[in-house]
GROMACS .gro file of C-alpha atoms in nm:
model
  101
    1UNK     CA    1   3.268   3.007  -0.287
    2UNK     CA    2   3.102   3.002   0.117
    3UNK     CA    3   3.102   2.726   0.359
    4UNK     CA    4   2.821   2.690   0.569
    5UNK     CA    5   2.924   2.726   0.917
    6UNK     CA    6   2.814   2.538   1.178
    7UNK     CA    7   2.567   2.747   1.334
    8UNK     CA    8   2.414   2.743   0.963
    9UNK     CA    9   2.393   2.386   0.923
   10UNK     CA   10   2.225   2.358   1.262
   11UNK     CA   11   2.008   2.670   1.183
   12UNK     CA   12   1.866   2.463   0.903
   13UNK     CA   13   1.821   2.147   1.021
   14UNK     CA   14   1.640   2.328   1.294
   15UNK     CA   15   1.445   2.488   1.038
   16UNK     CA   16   1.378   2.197   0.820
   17UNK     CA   17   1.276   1.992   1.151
   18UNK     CA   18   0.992   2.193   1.194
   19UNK     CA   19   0.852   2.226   0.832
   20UNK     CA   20   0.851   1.800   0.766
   21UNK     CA   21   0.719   1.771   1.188
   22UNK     CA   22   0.446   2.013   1.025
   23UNK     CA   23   0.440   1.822   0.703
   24UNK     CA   24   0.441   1.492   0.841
   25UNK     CA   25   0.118   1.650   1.111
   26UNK     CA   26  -0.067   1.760   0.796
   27UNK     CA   27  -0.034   1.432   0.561
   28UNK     CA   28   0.040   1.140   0.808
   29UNK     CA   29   0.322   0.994   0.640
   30UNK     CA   30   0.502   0.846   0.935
   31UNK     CA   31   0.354   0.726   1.248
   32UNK     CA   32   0.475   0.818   1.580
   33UNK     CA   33   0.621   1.171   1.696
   34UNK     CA   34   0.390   1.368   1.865
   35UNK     CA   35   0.677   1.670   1.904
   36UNK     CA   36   0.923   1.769   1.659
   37UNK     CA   37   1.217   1.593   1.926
   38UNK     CA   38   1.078   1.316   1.891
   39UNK     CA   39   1.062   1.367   1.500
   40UNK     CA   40   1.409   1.445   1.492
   41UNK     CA   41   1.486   1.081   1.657
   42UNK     CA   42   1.302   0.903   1.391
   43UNK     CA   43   1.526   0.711   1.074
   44UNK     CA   44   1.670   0.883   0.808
   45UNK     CA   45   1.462   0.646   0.586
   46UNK     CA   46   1.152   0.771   0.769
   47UNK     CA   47   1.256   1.145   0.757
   48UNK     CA   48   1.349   1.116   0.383
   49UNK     CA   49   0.956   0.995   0.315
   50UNK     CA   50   0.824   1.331   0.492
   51UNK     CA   51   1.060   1.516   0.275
   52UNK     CA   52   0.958   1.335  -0.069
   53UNK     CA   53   0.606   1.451   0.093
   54UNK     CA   54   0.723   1.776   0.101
   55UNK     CA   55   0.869   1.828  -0.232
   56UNK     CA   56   0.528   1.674  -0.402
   57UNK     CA   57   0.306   1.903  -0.176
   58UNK     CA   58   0.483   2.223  -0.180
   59UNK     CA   59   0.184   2.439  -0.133
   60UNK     CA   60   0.275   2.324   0.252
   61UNK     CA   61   0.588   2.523   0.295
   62UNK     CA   62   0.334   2.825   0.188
   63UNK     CA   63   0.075   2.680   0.458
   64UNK     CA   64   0.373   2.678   0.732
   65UNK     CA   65   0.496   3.048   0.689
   66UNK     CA   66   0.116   3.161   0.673
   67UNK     CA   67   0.066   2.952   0.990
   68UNK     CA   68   0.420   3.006   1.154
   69UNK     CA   69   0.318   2.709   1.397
   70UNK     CA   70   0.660   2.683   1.571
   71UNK     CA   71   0.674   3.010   1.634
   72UNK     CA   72   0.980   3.114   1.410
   73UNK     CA   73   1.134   3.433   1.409
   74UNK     CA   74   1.052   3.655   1.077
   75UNK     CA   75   1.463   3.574   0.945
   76UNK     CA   76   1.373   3.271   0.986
   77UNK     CA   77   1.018   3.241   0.806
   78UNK     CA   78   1.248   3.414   0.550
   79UNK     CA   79   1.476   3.145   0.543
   80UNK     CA   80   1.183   2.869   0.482
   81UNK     CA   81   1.004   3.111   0.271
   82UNK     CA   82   1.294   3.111   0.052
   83UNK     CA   83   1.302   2.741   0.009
   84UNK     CA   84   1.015   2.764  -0.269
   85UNK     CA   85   1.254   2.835  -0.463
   86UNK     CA   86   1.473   2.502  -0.429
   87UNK     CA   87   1.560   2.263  -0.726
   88UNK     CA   88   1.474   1.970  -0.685
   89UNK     CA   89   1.611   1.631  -0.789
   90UNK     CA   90   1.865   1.416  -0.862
   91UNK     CA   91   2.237   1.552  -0.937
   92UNK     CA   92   2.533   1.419  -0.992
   93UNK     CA   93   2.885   1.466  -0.947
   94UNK     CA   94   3.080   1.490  -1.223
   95UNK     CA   95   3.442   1.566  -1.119
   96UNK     CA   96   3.600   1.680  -0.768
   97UNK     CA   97   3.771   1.973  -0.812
   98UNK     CA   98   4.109   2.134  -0.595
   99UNK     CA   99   3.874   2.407  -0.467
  100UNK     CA  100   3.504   2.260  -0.494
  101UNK     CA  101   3.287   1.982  -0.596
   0.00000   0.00000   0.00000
């Protein structure tokens, strides 16, 4: 089993910032930022709409890594590339474990 580290957590929040700022640009979901630190500052009830947006328009995490609008390194791009691949929904724990969840 791996821990994220982090630099890794921060690495994807980073990440993630960027794709719902671009997300949120594209479909208007939330009124206000104008920058993605100023996204960042918004609620989590706010951010969680631009990523329910995301997850029902995925075709925009294609658009981003075509576009590259922040400017991302190409590990990077990987990173979000990758993220097509994500399951998504609602999970459940069932039992915590010595070792893991």
């Amino acid at each position: 089993m791996s821990t994220v580290t982090p630099d890794e957590a921060a690495q994807f929040f980073r990440l993630m910032w960027e794709v719902q700022f671009y997300v949120n640009q594209r479909l208007k979901v939330v009124r206000g930022p104008k920058s993605v630190e100023a996204y960042t500052k918004l609620s989590s009830q706010k951010k969680y709409k631009v990523r329910e947006a995301l997850y029902q328009h995925p075709e925009l995490l294609e658009a981003f890594v075509a576009e590259n609008p922040a400017g991302l390194t190409p590990d990077d791009l990987g990173i979000v590339a990758a993220w097509k691949q994500a399951v998504v929904g609602k999970f459940y724990i069932d039992r915590f474990l010595k070792r893991y969840t």
